[in-house]
Amino acid sequence: MNEARIDKWLWAARIFKTRSIAADACKNGRVTLNGMNMKPSRTIKEGEVVSVKKPPVTYSFKVLKAIEQRVGAKLLPEIYENVTDPKQYELLQMSRISGFIDRAHGTGRPTKKERRALDAFVDPVMFGFDDEDEGDE
């Protein structure tokens, strides 16, 4: 077996969790071979370099063995060689670090500090009305 469908190979090599996710990635232009977008049915051969975009990083894999059946994680070094540029990993690390620093206020879940500030703002008002009503009687 010298050839394999690219969606099956991406799934078998454990680059994507399911074959349907791999096929969707191909359809949406996130999988390229020599700079060209690939359809899920495109066959790949040993020695070709497949690029997979998983924002913010573009991973590159050299096909060592074209397989269509999923293998154990320990056998992956026989299936592909990771030839991703080290700059891509630096980009990934920078995005992880800056993820919360540049977060605009009001987007996403509140931080612990913001949550405490919200609780301090809301709780006294809610309990304050109960205290005033009891004092008027």
JSON list of C-alpha atoms in Angstrom, two decimals:
[
{"chain": "A", "resi": 1, "resn": "MET", "atom": "CA", "xyz": [0.00, 0.00, 0.00]},
{"chain": "A", "resi": 2, "resn": "ASN", "atom": "CA", "xyz": [1.91, 3.02, -1.28]},
{"chain": "A", "resi": 3, "resn": "GLU", "atom": "CA", "xyz": [-1.05, 5.42, -1.39]},
{"chain": "A", "resi": 4, "resn": "ALA", "atom": "CA", "xyz": [-3.76, 6.53, 1.02]},
{"chain": "A", "resi": 5, "resn": "ARG", "atom": "CA", "xyz": [-6.59, 9.03, 1.02]},
{"chain": "A", "resi": 6, "resn": "ILE", "atom": "CA", "xyz": [-5.45, 12.18, 2.77]},
{"chain": "A", "resi": 7, "resn": "ASP", "atom": "CA", "xyz": [-8.45, 12.35, 5.12]},
{"chain": "A", "resi": 8, "resn": "LYS", "atom": "CA", "xyz": [-7.93, 8.73, 6.18]},
{"chain": "A", "resi": 9, "resn": "TRP", "atom": "CA", "xyz": [-4.18, 9.28, 6.64]},
{"chain": "A", "resi": 10, "resn": "LEU", "atom": "CA", "xyz": [-4.72, 12.39, 8.79]},
{"chain": "A", "resi": 11, "resn": "TRP", "atom": "CA", "xyz": [-7.09, 10.40, 10.99]},
{"chain": "A", "resi": 12, "resn": "ALA", "atom": "CA", "xyz": [-4.91, 7.25, 11.06]},
{"chain": "A", "resi": 13, "resn": "ALA", "atom": "CA", "xyz": [-1.82, 9.30, 11.96]},
{"chain": "A", "resi": 14, "resn": "ARG", "atom": "CA", "xyz": [-3.77, 10.87, 14.85]},
{"chain": "A", "resi": 15, "resn": "ILE", "atom": "CA", "xyz": [-3.44, 14.43, 13.54]},
{"chain": "A", "resi": 16, "resn": "PHE", "atom": "CA", "xyz": [-7.23, 14.77, 13.76]},
{"chain": "A", "resi": 17, "resn": "LYS", "atom": "CA", "xyz": [-9.48, 13.02, 16.26]},
{"chain": "A", "resi": 18, "resn": "THR", "atom": "CA", "xyz": [-12.06, 11.84, 13.72]},
{"chain": "A", "resi": 19, "resn": "ARG", "atom": "CA", "xyz": [-12.07, 11.25, 9.99]},
{"chain": "A", "resi": 20, "resn": "SER", "atom": "CA", "xyz": [-14.97, 13.67, 9.50]},
{"chain": "A", "resi": 21, "resn": "ILE", "atom": "CA", "xyz": [-12.97, 16.46, 11.19]},
{"chain": "A", "resi": 22, "resn": "ALA", "atom": "CA", "xyz": [-10.05, 15.63, 8.87]},
{"chain": "A", "resi": 23, "resn": "ALA", "atom": "CA", "xyz": [-12.36, 15.74, 5.83]},
{"chain": "A", "resi": 24, "resn": "ASP", "atom": "CA", "xyz": [-13.82, 19.09, 6.95]},
{"chain": "A", "resi": 25, "resn": "ALA", "atom": "CA", "xyz": [-10.30, 20.49, 7.36]},
{"chain": "A", "resi": 26, "resn": "CYS", "atom": "CA", "xyz": [-9.51, 19.44, 3.79]},
{"chain": "A", "resi": 27, "resn": "LYS", "atom": "CA", "xyz": [-12.73, 20.96, 2.44]},
{"chain": "A", "resi": 28, "resn": "ASN", "atom": "CA", "xyz": [-12.11, 24.24, 4.26]},
{"chain": "A", "resi": 29, "resn": "GLY", "atom": "CA", "xyz": [-8.58, 24.66, 2.88]},
{"chain": "A", "resi": 30, "resn": "ARG", "atom": "CA", "xyz": [-6.67, 23.93, 6.09]},
{"chain": "A", "resi": 31, "resn": "VAL", "atom": "CA", "xyz": [-4.75, 21.00, 4.58]},
{"chain": "A", "resi": 32, "resn": "THR", "atom": "CA", "xyz": [-2.24, 21.70, 1.81]},
{"chain": "A", "resi": 33, "resn": "LEU", "atom": "CA", "xyz": [0.27, 19.69, -0.18]},
{"chain": "A", "resi": 34, "resn": "ASN", "atom": "CA", "xyz": [3.03, 21.68, -1.89]},
{"chain": "A", "resi": 35, "resn": "GLY", "atom": "CA", "xyz": [1.03, 24.87, -1.31]},
{"chain": "A", "resi": 36, "resn": "MET", "atom": "CA", "xyz": [-2.16, 23.55, -2.96]},
{"chain": "A", "resi": 37, "resn": "ASN", "atom": "CA", "xyz": [-5.41, 22.86, -1.11]},
{"chain": "A", "resi": 38, "resn": "MET", "atom": "CA", "xyz": [-6.41, 19.20, -1.04]},
{"chain": "A", "resi": 39, "resn": "LYS", "atom": "CA", "xyz": [-9.76, 17.47, -1.35]},
{"chain": "A", "resi": 40, "resn": "PRO", "atom": "CA", "xyz": [-10.41, 14.68, 1.19]},
{"chain": "A", "resi": 41, "resn": "SER", "atom": "CA", "xyz": [-10.25, 12.05, -1.57]},
{"chain": "A", "resi": 42, "resn": "ARG", "atom": "CA", "xyz": [-6.78, 13.10, -2.78]},
{"chain": "A", "resi": 43, "resn": "THR", "atom": "CA", "xyz": [-4.24, 10.30, -2.41]},
{"chain": "A", "resi": 44, "resn": "ILE", "atom": "CA", "xyz": [-0.86, 10.90, -0.83]},
{"chain": "A", "resi": 45, "resn": "LYS", "atom": "CA", "xyz": [2.36, 8.95, -1.24]},
{"chain": "A", "resi": 46, "resn": "GLU", "atom": "CA", "xyz": [5.40, 8.35, 0.90]},
{"chain": "A", "resi": 47, "resn": "GLY", "atom": "CA", "xyz": [7.84, 11.25, 0.94]},
{"chain": "A", "resi": 48, "resn": "GLU", "atom": "CA", "xyz": [5.26, 14.02, 0.44]},
{"chain": "A", "resi": 49, "resn": "VAL", "atom": "CA", "xyz": [4.98, 16.89, 2.93]},
{"chain": "A", "resi": 50, "resn": "VAL", "atom": "CA", "xyz": [1.49, 17.70, 4.21]},
{"chain": "A", "resi": 51, "resn": "SER", "atom": "CA", "xyz": [0.79, 21.05, 5.90]},
{"chain": "A", "resi": 52, "resn": "VAL", "atom": "CA", "xyz": [-2.08, 21.35, 8.37]},
{"chain": "A", "resi": 53, "resn": "LYS", "atom": "CA", "xyz": [-3.31, 24.72, 9.63]},
{"chain": "A", "resi": 54, "resn": "LYS", "atom": "CA", "xyz": [-4.52, 24.65, 13.22]},
{"chain": "A", "resi": 55, "resn": "PRO", "atom": "CA", "xyz": [-4.58, 28.35, 14.07]},
{"chain": "A", "resi": 56, "resn": "PRO", "atom": "CA", "xyz": [-2.31, 30.00, 15.04]},
{"chain": "A", "resi": 57, "resn": "VAL", "atom": "CA", "xyz": [0.17, 27.30, 13.90]},
{"chain": "A", "resi": 58, "resn": "THR", "atom": "CA", "xyz": [0.76, 25.54, 10.58]},
{"chain": "A", "resi": 59, "resn": "TYR", "atom": "CA", "xyz": [2.14, 22.06, 11.21]},
{"chain": "A", "resi": 60, "resn": "SER", "atom": "CA", "xyz": [4.13, 20.20, 8.54]},
{"chain": "A", "resi": 61, "resn": "PHE", "atom": "CA", "xyz": [4.41, 16.42, 8.37]},
{"chain": "A", "resi": 62, "resn": "LYS", "atom": "CA", "xyz": [6.53, 14.29, 6.04]},
{"chain": "A", "resi": 63, "resn": "VAL", "atom": "CA", "xyz": [4.71, 11.07, 5.13]},
{"chain": "A", "resi": 64, "resn": "LEU", "atom": "CA", "xyz": [6.92, 8.07, 5.90]},
{"chain": "A", "resi": 65, "resn": "LYS", "atom": "CA", "xyz": [4.19, 5.46, 5.48]},
{"chain": "A", "resi": 66, "resn": "ALA", "atom": "CA", "xyz": [0.83, 5.84, 3.73]},
{"chain": "A", "resi": 67, "resn": "ILE", "atom": "CA", "xyz": [-1.73, 4.10, 5.94]},
{"chain": "A", "resi": 68, "resn": "GLU", "atom": "CA", "xyz": [-5.53, 4.14, 6.16]},
{"chain": "A", "resi": 69, "resn": "GLN", "atom": "CA", "xyz": [-5.97, 2.15, 9.38]},
{"chain": "A", "resi": 70, "resn": "ARG", "atom": "CA", "xyz": [-5.46, 3.88, 12.72]},
{"chain": "A", "resi": 71, "resn": "VAL", "atom": "CA", "xyz": [-2.38, 2.78, 14.66]},
{"chain": "A", "resi": 72, "resn": "GLY", "atom": "CA", "xyz": [-1.25, 3.10, 18.24]},
{"chain": "A", "resi": 73, "resn": "ALA", "atom": "CA", "xyz": [0.42, 6.28, 19.40]},
{"chain": "A", "resi": 74, "resn": "LYS", "atom": "CA", "xyz": [3.73, 4.47, 19.93]},
{"chain": "A", "resi": 75, "resn": "LEU", "atom": "CA", "xyz": [3.93, 3.65, 16.20]},
{"chain": "A", "resi": 76, "resn": "LEU", "atom": "CA", "xyz": [3.56, 7.26, 15.01]},
{"chain": "A", "resi": 77, "resn": "PRO", "atom": "CA", "xyz": [7.31, 7.85, 14.45]},
{"chain": "A", "resi": 78, "resn": "GLU", "atom": "CA", "xyz": [7.11, 5.18, 11.72]},
{"chain": "A", "resi": 79, "resn": "ILE", "atom": "CA", "xyz": [4.13, 6.92, 10.06]},
{"chain": "A", "resi": 80, "resn": "TYR", "atom": "CA", "xyz": [5.27, 10.55, 9.80]},
{"chain": "A", "resi": 81, "resn": "GLU", "atom": "CA", "xyz": [8.09, 12.91, 10.64]},
{"chain": "A", "resi": 82, "resn": "ASN", "atom": "CA", "xyz": [7.20, 16.28, 12.13]},
{"chain": "A", "resi": 83, "resn": "VAL", "atom": "CA", "xyz": [9.05, 18.88, 10.04]},
{"chain": "A", "resi": 84, "resn": "THR", "atom": "CA", "xyz": [7.25, 21.92, 11.46]},
{"chain": "A", "resi": 85, "resn": "ASP", "atom": "CA", "xyz": [9.34, 25.11, 11.53]},
{"chain": "A", "resi": 86, "resn": "PRO", "atom": "CA", "xyz": [10.44, 25.94, 15.11]},
{"chain": "A", "resi": 87, "resn": "LYS", "atom": "CA", "xyz": [9.16, 29.51, 14.60]},
{"chain": "A", "resi": 88, "resn": "GLN", "atom": "CA", "xyz": [5.63, 28.08, 14.49]},
{"chain": "A", "resi": 89, "resn": "TYR", "atom": "CA", "xyz": [6.05, 26.66, 17.99]},
{"chain": "A", "resi": 90, "resn": "GLU", "atom": "CA", "xyz": [7.35, 30.04, 19.20]},
{"chain": "A", "resi": 91, "resn": "LEU", "atom": "CA", "xyz": [4.22, 31.62, 17.73]},
{"chain": "A", "resi": 92, "resn": "LEU", "atom": "CA", "xyz": [2.08, 29.08, 19.57]},
{"chain": "A", "resi": 93, "resn": "GLN", "atom": "CA", "xyz": [3.85, 29.78, 22.86]},
{"chain": "A", "resi": 94, "resn": "MET", "atom": "CA", "xyz": [3.47, 33.55, 22.41]},
{"chain": "A", "resi": 95, "resn": "SER", "atom": "CA", "xyz": [-0.25, 33.20, 21.71]},
{"chain": "A", "resi": 96, "resn": "ARG", "atom": "CA", "xyz": [-0.68, 31.09, 24.86]},
{"chain": "A", "resi": 97, "resn": "ILE", "atom": "CA", "xyz": [1.14, 33.67, 26.97]},
{"chain": "A", "resi": 98, "resn": "SER", "atom": "CA", "xyz": [-0.68, 36.68, 25.55]},
{"chain": "A", "resi": 99, "resn": "GLY", "atom": "CA", "xyz": [-4.11, 35.03, 25.56]},
{"chain": "A", "resi": 100, "resn": "PHE", "atom": "CA", "xyz": [-5.25, 36.50, 28.85]},
{"chain": "A", "resi": 101, "resn": "ILE", "atom": "CA", "xyz": [-3.09, 39.61, 28.97]},
{"chain": "A", "resi": 102, "resn": "ASP", "atom": "CA", "xyz": [-4.72, 41.26, 25.96]},
{"chain": "A", "resi": 103, "resn": "ARG", "atom": "CA", "xyz": [-8.28, 40.12, 26.76]},
{"chain": "A", "resi": 104, "resn": "ALA", "atom": "CA", "xyz": [-10.71, 42.99, 26.40]},
{"chain": "A", "resi": 105, "resn": "HIS", "atom": "CA", "xyz": [-12.81, 43.62, 29.52]},
{"chain": "A", "resi": 106, "resn": "GLY", "atom": "CA", "xyz": [-16.33, 42.31, 29.16]},
{"chain": "A", "resi": 107, "resn": "THR", "atom": "CA", "xyz": [-15.41, 39.44, 26.85]},
{"chain": "A", "resi": 108, "resn": "GLY", "atom": "CA", "xyz": [-15.47, 35.87, 28.05]},
{"chain": "A", "resi": 109, "resn": "ARG", "atom": "CA", "xyz": [-15.82, 34.71, 31.62]},
{"chain": "A", "resi": 110, "resn": "PRO", "atom": "CA", "xyz": [-14.90, 37.15, 34.37]},
{"chain": "A", "resi": 111, "resn": "THR", "atom": "CA", "xyz": [-11.61, 36.65, 36.14]},
{"chain": "A", "resi": 112, "resn": "LYS", "atom": "CA", "xyz": [-11.60, 35.78, 39.83]},
{"chain": "A", "resi": 113, "resn": "LYS", "atom": "CA", "xyz": [-10.93, 39.41, 40.72]},
{"chain": "A", "resi": 114, "resn": "GLU", "atom": "CA", "xyz": [-13.73, 40.66, 38.46]},
{"chain": "A", "resi": 115, "resn": "ARG", "atom": "CA", "xyz": [-16.12, 38.05, 39.89]},
{"chain": "A", "resi": 116, "resn": "ARG", "atom": "CA", "xyz": [-15.41, 39.17, 43.45]},
{"chain": "A", "resi": 117, "resn": "ALA", "atom": "CA", "xyz": [-15.97, 42.78, 42.45]},
{"chain": "A", "resi": 118, "resn": "LEU", "atom": "CA", "xyz": [-19.32, 41.82, 40.90]},
{"chain": "A", "resi": 119, "resn": "ASP", "atom": "CA", "xyz": [-20.33, 39.92, 44.04]},
{"chain": "A", "resi": 120, "resn": "ALA", "atom": "CA", "xyz": [-19.33, 42.85, 46.25]},
{"chain": "A", "resi": 121, "resn": "PHE", "atom": "CA", "xyz": [-21.39, 45.19, 44.09]},
{"chain": "A", "resi": 122, "resn": "VAL", "atom": "CA", "xyz": [-24.53, 43.04, 43.88]},
{"chain": "A", "resi": 123, "resn": "ASP", "atom": "CA", "xyz": [-24.76, 41.38, 47.33]},
{"chain": "A", "resi": 124, "resn": "PRO", "atom": "CA", "xyz": [-24.98, 44.48, 49.58]},
{"chain": "A", "resi": 125, "resn": "VAL", "atom": "CA", "xyz": [-27.76, 45.93, 47.44]},
{"chain": "A", "resi": 126, "resn": "MET", "atom": "CA", "xyz": [-29.82, 42.74, 47.55]},
{"chain": "A", "resi": 127, "resn": "PHE", "atom": "CA", "xyz": [-29.48, 42.31, 51.29]},
{"chain": "A", "resi": 128, "resn": "GLY", "atom": "CA", "xyz": [-29.74, 46.02, 51.93]},
{"chain": "A", "resi": 129, "resn": "PHE", "atom": "CA", "xyz": [-33.39, 46.14, 50.82]},
{"chain": "A", "resi": 130, "resn": "ASP", "atom": "CA", "xyz": [-34.33, 43.35, 53.23]},
{"chain": "A", "resi": 131, "resn": "ASP", "atom": "CA", "xyz": [-32.79, 45.26, 56.16]},
{"chain": "A", "resi": 132, "resn": "GLU", "atom": "CA", "xyz": [-34.57, 48.53, 55.33]},
{"chain": "A", "resi": 133, "resn": "ASP", "atom": "CA", "xyz": [-37.99, 46.88, 55.00]},
{"chain": "A", "resi": 134, "resn": "GLU", "atom": "CA", "xyz": [-37.70, 45.27, 58.43]},
{"chain": "A", "resi": 135, "resn": "GLY", "atom": "CA", "xyz": [-36.66, 48.54, 60.06]},
{"chain": "A", "resi": 136, "resn": "ASP", "atom": "CA", "xyz": [-39.69, 50.53, 58.78]},
{"chain": "A", "resi": 137, "resn": "GLU", "atom": "CA", "xyz": [-42.29, 48.31, 60.47]}
]
